[in-house]
Amino acid sequence: MAAAQKIVICGSGFLGSYVAKELIKSRVAQESRRVVLTSRNTQKLDKLVQRLQPSGGPTPLSSAQVDIQNTSQLGQVFKDASLVVSLVGILRGSKADFENLQWHGARNVAVAAQEAGAKLVHISAIGADPDSPLDYPRTKGLGERDILKAHPSATIIRPSLVFGPGDEFFARFAKMSQIMPFLPVFGLGGTRFQPVYAADVARIIEAIAGGDENLLNEVRGKVIEAGGPDVFTYKELMNIVLKYSNRWRPILPLPYTVGQVQGAIMEKLPPTIFSITRDQVSQLKSDNIETEDPKYLSLGDLLNKYGGGPPKSVHDILPTYIPAEKNLINIF
């Protein structure tokens, strides 16, 4: 009997849970795959594995505590893996945090995957730019650059705003609309986003794991821009939150300078639903949508060809979890 396919997921956060669930969704996958979820946070990791583990059948999920800055740990976990999915990333932290995780850590994962002979899918972000003055897009861009140097056949996926039950965007603003008399937008709220359903990102990773040679040839060494079927302005997204929350609130434009002041204060405090950083405010000045650059692949095109159909719209998914109170994050 052939050995089960081994897939390692580096990162056990929101998107990682969707990827793991997709990879073991069918009984056939459960019997033919071994999926290893890794993280430094063992308590969080164990809870996630317990929640996702199918009952009454094979146990395809396991966990391993791994520090992506420890190359020997990576080598041990990646041994015999056919695919590594790297979800290395943070939303807030110091300059050193961003560089250690999104740049050097991502490179470590790529080096270890290459040495193990495993395919690599790395999750980056639309707007990644090694020359950006902002830490998040800069280190995402530097990570991409070094990943492709270390693992030239890697596939990089750049999502726009990722949504789905458990997300920290729509659920966050739905909660804010419960307790605030208005919803804020910085600038005039005209920045454009192309929200992508987390399960659709997971679907293309599942297709890559499936080994279709045509797909593998198409994505080898390439960047996939991952947006959903619709483009919305920031203000339109706030209106969508209110629509599916069944409540009305005015949407108040605030100057970017107000956001910078808020960010300077909130950066020093524990995270709450009001938290924002100065870099995040600055990022809101740039659109977050797929480009028309022919060197990049489109998630929608790939899903239509290899993933079973087009990506889902916000309007398809949001009503299933907003305003479900159990999915809204706590204020503190």
Short mmCIF file of N, CA and C in Angstrom, two decimals, residues 74-215:
data_model
loop_
_atom_site.label_atom_id
_atom_site.label_comp_id
_atom_site.label_asym_id
_atom_site.label_seq_id
_atom_site.Cartn_x
_atom_site.Cartn_y
_atom_site.Cartn_z
N LEU A 74 12.35 22.85 11.08
CA LEU A 74 11.66 22.83 9.79
C LEU A 74 12.07 21.60 8.99
N GLY A 75 13.36 21.31 8.94
CA GLY A 75 13.84 20.16 8.19
C GLY A 75 13.25 18.85 8.68
N GLN A 76 13.13 18.72 10.00
CA GLN A 76 12.56 17.50 10.57
C GLN A 76 11.10 17.33 10.19
N VAL A 77 10.33 18.41 10.29
CA VAL A 77 8.88 18.32 10.02
C VAL A 77 8.61 18.15 8.52
N PHE A 78 9.45 18.76 7.68
CA PHE A 78 9.22 18.69 6.23
C PHE A 78 9.68 17.37 5.60
N LYS A 79 10.37 16.54 6.35
CA LYS A 79 10.87 15.27 5.80
C LYS A 79 9.71 14.46 5.23
N ASP A 80 9.87 14.00 3.98
CA ASP A 80 8.88 13.18 3.27
C ASP A 80 7.63 13.94 2.85
N ALA A 81 7.60 15.26 3.03
CA ALA A 81 6.43 16.04 2.60
C ALA A 81 6.46 16.22 1.09
N SER A 82 5.28 16.15 0.48
CA SER A 82 5.18 16.44 -0.95
C SER A 82 4.80 17.89 -1.21
N LEU A 83 4.18 18.53 -0.20
CA LEU A 83 3.74 19.91 -0.35
C LEU A 83 3.85 20.62 1.00
N VAL A 84 4.37 21.83 0.97
CA VAL A 84 4.39 22.71 2.13
C VAL A 84 3.57 23.95 1.79
N VAL A 85 2.65 24.31 2.68
CA VAL A 85 1.85 25.52 2.53
C VAL A 85 2.30 26.50 3.59
N SER A 86 2.85 27.61 3.17
CA SER A 86 3.42 28.60 4.09
C SER A 86 2.46 29.77 4.27
N LEU A 87 1.96 29.92 5.49
CA LEU A 87 1.07 31.04 5.82
C LEU A 87 1.74 31.95 6.83
N VAL A 88 3.02 32.16 6.63
CA VAL A 88 3.82 32.96 7.56
C VAL A 88 3.43 34.43 7.43
N GLY A 89 2.95 35.02 8.51
CA GLY A 89 2.59 36.43 8.43
C GLY A 89 2.01 36.95 9.72
N ILE A 90 2.13 38.25 9.92
CA ILE A 90 1.54 38.95 11.06
C ILE A 90 0.94 40.25 10.54
N LEU A 91 0.02 40.82 11.32
CA LEU A 91 -0.61 42.09 10.95
C LEU A 91 -0.06 43.27 11.73
N ARG A 92 0.52 42.99 12.88
CA ARG A 92 1.07 44.08 13.69
C ARG A 92 2.30 43.58 14.41
N GLY A 93 3.22 44.49 14.71
CA GLY A 93 4.46 44.13 15.38
C GLY A 93 5.52 45.16 15.08
N SER A 94 6.69 44.95 15.64
CA SER A 94 7.80 45.85 15.41
C SER A 94 8.43 45.58 14.04
N LYS A 95 9.31 46.46 13.63
CA LYS A 95 10.05 46.26 12.38
C LYS A 95 10.78 44.92 12.41
N ALA A 96 11.39 44.60 13.56
CA ALA A 96 12.12 43.33 13.69
C ALA A 96 11.17 42.14 13.59
N ASP A 97 9.97 42.26 14.18
CA ASP A 97 8.98 41.18 14.09
C ASP A 97 8.63 40.89 12.65
N PHE A 98 8.33 41.94 11.89
CA PHE A 98 7.98 41.76 10.49
C PHE A 98 9.13 41.14 9.70
N GLU A 99 10.33 41.61 9.94
CA GLU A 99 11.47 41.09 9.18
C GLU A 99 11.77 39.64 9.55
N ASN A 100 11.69 39.31 10.84
CA ASN A 100 12.01 37.95 11.27
C ASN A 100 10.99 36.93 10.76
N LEU A 101 9.73 37.33 10.69
CA LEU A 101 8.69 36.38 10.30
C LEU A 101 8.39 36.42 8.80
N GLN A 102 8.03 37.59 8.29
CA GLN A 102 7.55 37.66 6.91
C GLN A 102 8.68 37.65 5.88
N TRP A 103 9.88 37.97 6.30
CA TRP A 103 11.02 37.95 5.38
C TRP A 103 11.92 36.74 5.66
N HIS A 104 12.64 36.78 6.78
CA HIS A 104 13.58 35.70 7.07
C HIS A 104 12.88 34.38 7.35
N GLY A 105 11.78 34.43 8.08
CA GLY A 105 11.06 33.20 8.37
C GLY A 105 10.48 32.56 7.12
N ALA A 106 9.92 33.38 6.25
CA ALA A 106 9.38 32.85 4.99
C ALA A 106 10.48 32.24 4.13
N ARG A 107 11.66 32.89 4.14
CA ARG A 107 12.80 32.34 3.40
C ARG A 107 13.24 31.00 4.00
N ASN A 108 13.25 30.89 5.32
CA ASN A 108 13.63 29.64 5.97
C ASN A 108 12.71 28.50 5.54
N VAL A 109 11.42 28.78 5.49
CA VAL A 109 10.45 27.76 5.06
C VAL A 109 10.74 27.33 3.62
N ALA A 110 11.03 28.30 2.76
CA ALA A 110 11.31 27.97 1.35
C ALA A 110 12.57 27.13 1.21
N VAL A 111 13.61 27.49 1.94
CA VAL A 111 14.86 26.72 1.88
C VAL A 111 14.62 25.29 2.34
N ALA A 112 13.92 25.14 3.47
CA ALA A 112 13.67 23.81 4.01
C ALA A 112 12.78 22.98 3.09
N ALA A 113 11.79 23.61 2.46
CA ALA A 113 10.93 22.88 1.53
C ALA A 113 11.72 22.42 0.31
N GLN A 114 12.59 23.29 -0.21
CA GLN A 114 13.42 22.93 -1.35
C GLN A 114 14.34 21.76 -1.00
N GLU A 115 14.95 21.81 0.18
CA GLU A 115 15.85 20.74 0.60
C GLU A 115 15.11 19.42 0.80
N ALA A 116 13.83 19.50 1.18
CA ALA A 116 13.03 18.30 1.39
C ALA A 116 12.44 17.76 0.09
N GLY A 117 12.59 18.53 -1.00
CA GLY A 117 12.01 18.11 -2.27
C GLY A 117 10.51 18.28 -2.34
N ALA A 118 9.97 19.20 -1.54
CA ALA A 118 8.53 19.43 -1.49
C ALA A 118 8.13 20.63 -2.34
N LYS A 119 6.96 20.54 -2.96
CA LYS A 119 6.39 21.72 -3.60
C LYS A 119 6.06 22.74 -2.52
N LEU A 120 6.03 24.01 -2.91
CA LEU A 120 5.76 25.08 -1.94
C LEU A 120 4.70 26.03 -2.47
N VAL A 121 3.69 26.28 -1.65
CA VAL A 121 2.72 27.35 -1.90
C VAL A 121 2.86 28.34 -0.75
N HIS A 122 3.14 29.58 -1.08
CA HIS A 122 3.34 30.62 -0.06
C HIS A 122 2.25 31.67 -0.19
N ILE A 123 1.63 32.00 0.94
CA ILE A 123 0.59 33.03 0.96
C ILE A 123 1.23 34.38 1.28
N SER A 124 1.14 35.28 0.34
CA SER A 124 1.66 36.63 0.51
C SER A 124 0.48 37.60 0.61
N ALA A 125 0.49 38.70 -0.08
CA ALA A 125 -0.60 39.67 -0.03
C ALA A 125 -0.52 40.59 -1.24
N ILE A 126 -1.67 40.95 -1.78
CA ILE A 126 -1.69 41.98 -2.81
C ILE A 126 -1.06 43.26 -2.23
N GLY A 127 -0.20 43.88 -2.99
CA GLY A 127 0.50 45.07 -2.51
C GLY A 127 1.89 44.78 -2.00
N ALA A 128 2.29 43.49 -1.97
CA ALA A 128 3.65 43.16 -1.54
C ALA A 128 4.66 43.91 -2.40
N ASP A 129 5.61 44.58 -1.75
CA ASP A 129 6.54 45.44 -2.48
C ASP A 129 7.83 45.60 -1.67
N PRO A 130 8.92 45.01 -2.13
CA PRO A 130 10.17 45.10 -1.36
C PRO A 130 10.69 46.52 -1.19
N ASP A 131 10.19 47.46 -1.99
CA ASP A 131 10.64 48.85 -1.89
C ASP A 131 9.68 49.74 -1.12
N SER A 132 8.63 49.16 -0.54
CA SER A 132 7.65 49.96 0.20
C SER A 132 8.28 50.54 1.46
N PRO A 133 7.89 51.74 1.85
CA PRO A 133 8.36 52.30 3.12
C PRO A 133 7.64 51.71 4.33
N LEU A 134 6.58 50.91 4.09
CA LEU A 134 5.79 50.32 5.17
C LEU A 134 6.24 48.89 5.44
N ASP A 135 6.33 48.52 6.70
CA ASP A 135 6.91 47.24 7.08
C ASP A 135 6.14 46.03 6.52
N TYR A 136 4.81 46.07 6.57
CA TYR A 136 4.03 44.90 6.15
C TYR A 136 4.24 44.59 4.66
N PRO A 137 3.94 45.51 3.74
CA PRO A 137 4.15 45.18 2.32
C PRO A 137 5.61 45.01 1.95
N ARG A 138 6.51 45.73 2.65
CA ARG A 138 7.94 45.61 2.34
C ARG A 138 8.44 44.20 2.65
N THR A 139 8.13 43.71 3.84
CA THR A 139 8.63 42.38 4.22
C THR A 139 7.91 41.27 3.46
N LYS A 140 6.65 41.49 3.08
CA LYS A 140 5.98 40.53 2.21
C LYS A 140 6.71 40.46 0.87
N GLY A 141 7.08 41.61 0.34
CA GLY A 141 7.80 41.64 -0.94
C GLY A 141 9.19 41.04 -0.84
N LEU A 142 9.91 41.35 0.23
CA LEU A 142 11.24 40.77 0.42
C LEU A 142 11.14 39.26 0.61
N GLY A 143 10.10 38.81 1.30
CA GLY A 143 9.89 37.38 1.47
C GLY A 143 9.66 36.70 0.14
N GLU A 144 8.81 37.28 -0.70
CA GLU A 144 8.57 36.72 -2.04
C GLU A 144 9.86 36.61 -2.83
N ARG A 145 10.64 37.67 -2.81
CA ARG A 145 11.89 37.69 -3.58
C ARG A 145 12.82 36.55 -3.16
N ASP A 146 13.00 36.39 -1.84
CA ASP A 146 13.92 35.36 -1.36
C ASP A 146 13.34 33.96 -1.50
N ILE A 147 12.02 33.83 -1.44
CA ILE A 147 11.38 32.53 -1.63
C ILE A 147 11.67 32.01 -3.03
N LEU A 148 11.50 32.86 -4.03
CA LEU A 148 11.70 32.40 -5.41
C LEU A 148 13.18 32.17 -5.72
N LYS A 149 14.07 32.84 -4.98
CA LYS A 149 15.49 32.54 -5.13
C LYS A 149 15.81 31.16 -4.56
N ALA A 150 15.23 30.87 -3.39
CA ALA A 150 15.53 29.61 -2.70
C ALA A 150 14.76 28.43 -3.29
N HIS A 151 13.56 28.70 -3.81
CA HIS A 151 12.68 27.63 -4.30
C HIS A 151 12.03 28.14 -5.59
N PRO A 152 12.75 28.09 -6.71
CA PRO A 152 12.27 28.73 -7.95
C PRO A 152 10.94 28.21 -8.46
N SER A 153 10.55 26.99 -8.09
CA SER A 153 9.28 26.46 -8.58
C SER A 153 8.12 26.74 -7.64
N ALA A 154 8.36 27.53 -6.58
CA ALA A 154 7.29 27.84 -5.61
C ALA A 154 6.17 28.62 -6.28
N THR A 155 4.98 28.49 -5.73
CA THR A 155 3.82 29.28 -6.16
C THR A 155 3.47 30.25 -5.05
N ILE A 156 3.32 31.51 -5.41
CA ILE A 156 2.97 32.55 -4.44
C ILE A 156 1.54 33.00 -4.71
N ILE A 157 0.74 33.04 -3.66
CA ILE A 157 -0.65 33.51 -3.77
C ILE A 157 -0.75 34.82 -3.01
N ARG A 158 -1.23 35.85 -3.70
CA ARG A 158 -1.41 37.17 -3.09
C ARG A 158 -2.89 37.47 -2.93
N PRO A 159 -3.48 37.21 -1.77
CA PRO A 159 -4.91 37.52 -1.59
C PRO A 159 -5.14 39.01 -1.35
N SER A 160 -6.34 39.43 -1.71
CA SER A 160 -6.86 40.71 -1.24
C SER A 160 -7.41 40.45 0.16
N LEU A 161 -8.38 41.19 0.59
CA LEU A 161 -9.02 41.01 1.89
C LEU A 161 -9.67 39.63 1.95
N VAL A 162 -9.26 38.79 2.90
CA VAL A 162 -9.78 37.43 3.00
C VAL A 162 -10.93 37.41 4.00
N PHE A 163 -12.06 36.80 3.60
CA PHE A 163 -13.23 36.80 4.48
C PHE A 163 -13.80 35.39 4.61
N GLY A 164 -14.69 35.25 5.58
CA GLY A 164 -15.36 33.99 5.86
C GLY A 164 -15.63 33.91 7.35
N PRO A 165 -16.47 32.97 7.79
CA PRO A 165 -16.71 32.81 9.22
C PRO A 165 -15.41 32.72 10.00
N GLY A 166 -15.27 33.56 11.02
CA GLY A 166 -14.05 33.61 11.80
C GLY A 166 -13.11 34.74 11.39
N ASP A 167 -13.48 35.51 10.33
CA ASP A 167 -12.56 36.57 9.89
C ASP A 167 -12.54 37.71 10.90
N GLU A 168 -11.56 38.58 10.73
CA GLU A 168 -11.41 39.71 11.64
C GLU A 168 -11.70 41.05 10.96
N PHE A 169 -12.39 40.99 9.82
CA PHE A 169 -12.75 42.24 9.17
C PHE A 169 -14.26 42.46 9.28
N PHE A 170 -15.03 41.65 8.57
CA PHE A 170 -16.48 41.86 8.59
C PHE A 170 -17.05 41.65 9.99
N ALA A 171 -16.57 40.60 10.69
CA ALA A 171 -17.06 40.36 12.05
C ALA A 171 -16.70 41.52 12.97
N ARG A 172 -15.52 42.07 12.76
CA ARG A 172 -15.07 43.20 13.59
C ARG A 172 -15.97 44.42 13.41
N PHE A 173 -16.26 44.77 12.16
CA PHE A 173 -17.08 45.97 11.94
C PHE A 173 -18.54 45.72 12.27
N ALA A 174 -19.00 44.47 12.15
CA ALA A 174 -20.36 44.16 12.59
C ALA A 174 -20.48 44.38 14.10
N LYS A 175 -19.45 43.97 14.82
CA LYS A 175 -19.44 44.20 16.28
C LYS A 175 -19.38 45.69 16.58
N MET A 176 -18.55 46.41 15.84
CA MET A 176 -18.46 47.86 16.06
C MET A 176 -19.80 48.54 15.83
N SER A 177 -20.53 48.05 14.84
CA SER A 177 -21.83 48.68 14.54
C SER A 177 -22.84 48.45 15.65
N GLN A 178 -22.60 47.45 16.51
CA GLN A 178 -23.48 47.22 17.65
C GLN A 178 -23.27 48.26 18.74
N ILE A 179 -22.04 48.72 18.87
CA ILE A 179 -21.70 49.52 20.05
C ILE A 179 -21.36 50.97 19.73
N MET A 180 -21.26 51.30 18.43
CA MET A 180 -20.92 52.65 18.05
C MET A 180 -22.07 53.31 17.29
N PRO A 181 -22.22 54.62 17.42
CA PRO A 181 -23.30 55.31 16.70
C PRO A 181 -22.98 55.56 15.22
N PHE A 182 -21.76 55.23 14.79
CA PHE A 182 -21.37 55.42 13.39
C PHE A 182 -20.28 54.41 13.06
N LEU A 183 -19.99 54.24 11.77
CA LEU A 183 -18.84 53.45 11.34
C LEU A 183 -17.85 54.40 10.66
N PRO A 184 -16.58 54.35 11.06
CA PRO A 184 -15.59 55.27 10.49
C PRO A 184 -14.96 54.72 9.22
N VAL A 185 -14.62 55.61 8.30
CA VAL A 185 -13.75 55.27 7.17
C VAL A 185 -12.72 56.38 7.07
N PHE A 186 -11.49 56.02 6.73
CA PHE A 186 -10.44 57.02 6.62
C PHE A 186 -10.39 57.57 5.20
N GLY A 187 -10.02 58.83 5.08
CA GLY A 187 -10.10 59.49 3.80
C GLY A 187 -11.58 59.63 3.44
N LEU A 188 -11.90 59.38 2.21
CA LEU A 188 -13.30 59.42 1.76
C LEU A 188 -13.89 58.02 1.61
N GLY A 189 -13.13 57.02 2.06
CA GLY A 189 -13.62 55.64 1.95
C GLY A 189 -13.61 55.11 0.53
N GLY A 190 -12.76 55.70 -0.33
CA GLY A 190 -12.76 55.30 -1.74
C GLY A 190 -11.75 54.22 -2.09
N THR A 191 -10.93 53.79 -1.15
CA THR A 191 -9.96 52.73 -1.43
C THR A 191 -10.70 51.46 -1.83
N ARG A 192 -10.20 50.79 -2.87
CA ARG A 192 -10.92 49.62 -3.41
C ARG A 192 -10.31 48.31 -2.90
N PHE A 193 -11.21 47.37 -2.61
CA PHE A 193 -10.83 46.03 -2.18
C PHE A 193 -11.55 45.01 -3.06
N GLN A 194 -10.98 43.80 -3.10
CA GLN A 194 -11.57 42.71 -3.87
C GLN A 194 -11.65 41.48 -2.97
N PRO A 195 -12.59 41.47 -2.02
CA PRO A 195 -12.59 40.43 -0.98
C PRO A 195 -12.66 39.02 -1.57
N VAL A 196 -11.86 38.13 -1.00
CA VAL A 196 -11.79 36.76 -1.49
C VAL A 196 -12.16 35.81 -0.34
N TYR A 197 -13.02 34.85 -0.65
CA TYR A 197 -13.48 33.88 0.34
C TYR A 197 -12.35 32.94 0.70
N ALA A 198 -12.12 32.75 2.01
CA ALA A 198 -11.01 31.91 2.46
C ALA A 198 -11.08 30.51 1.87
N ALA A 199 -12.28 29.96 1.73
CA ALA A 199 -12.42 28.61 1.19
C ALA A 199 -12.02 28.55 -0.28
N ASP A 200 -12.11 29.67 -1.00
CA ASP A 200 -11.69 29.68 -2.40
C ASP A 200 -10.17 29.66 -2.52
N VAL A 201 -9.48 30.35 -1.62
CA VAL A 201 -8.02 30.24 -1.59
C VAL A 201 -7.63 28.80 -1.26
N ALA A 202 -8.35 28.20 -0.31
CA ALA A 202 -8.07 26.81 0.06
C ALA A 202 -8.33 25.87 -1.12
N ARG A 203 -9.34 26.18 -1.93
CA ARG A 203 -9.66 25.31 -3.08
C ARG A 203 -8.53 25.22 -4.08
N ILE A 204 -7.86 26.34 -4.35
CA ILE A 204 -6.77 26.27 -5.34
C ILE A 204 -5.58 25.53 -4.75
N ILE A 205 -5.38 25.64 -3.43
CA ILE A 205 -4.30 24.89 -2.80
C ILE A 205 -4.61 23.40 -2.85
N GLU A 206 -5.85 23.03 -2.63
CA GLU A 206 -6.26 21.63 -2.75
C GLU A 206 -6.03 21.12 -4.18
N ALA A 207 -6.34 21.96 -5.17
CA ALA A 207 -6.12 21.55 -6.57
C ALA A 207 -4.64 21.34 -6.84
N ILE A 208 -3.79 22.20 -6.30
CA ILE A 208 -2.34 22.03 -6.47
C ILE A 208 -1.89 20.75 -5.78
N ALA A 209 -2.41 20.48 -4.59
CA ALA A 209 -2.06 19.26 -3.86
C ALA A 209 -2.48 18.02 -4.64
N GLY A 210 -3.55 18.16 -5.43
CA GLY A 210 -4.04 17.03 -6.21
C GLY A 210 -3.12 16.61 -7.33
N GLY A 211 -2.20 17.49 -7.73
CA GLY A 211 -1.15 17.10 -8.66
C GLY A 211 -1.50 17.13 -10.13
N ASP A 212 -2.56 17.85 -10.52
CA ASP A 212 -2.88 17.98 -11.95
C ASP A 212 -1.68 18.61 -12.66
N GLU A 213 -1.13 17.88 -13.62
CA GLU A 213 0.11 18.35 -14.27
C GLU A 213 -0.10 19.65 -15.02
N ASN A 214 -1.25 19.83 -15.64
CA ASN A 214 -1.50 21.09 -16.36
C ASN A 214 -1.51 22.27 -15.39
N LEU A 215 -2.16 22.08 -14.24
CA LEU A 215 -2.18 23.14 -13.24
C LEU A 215 -0.78 23.40 -12.68
#
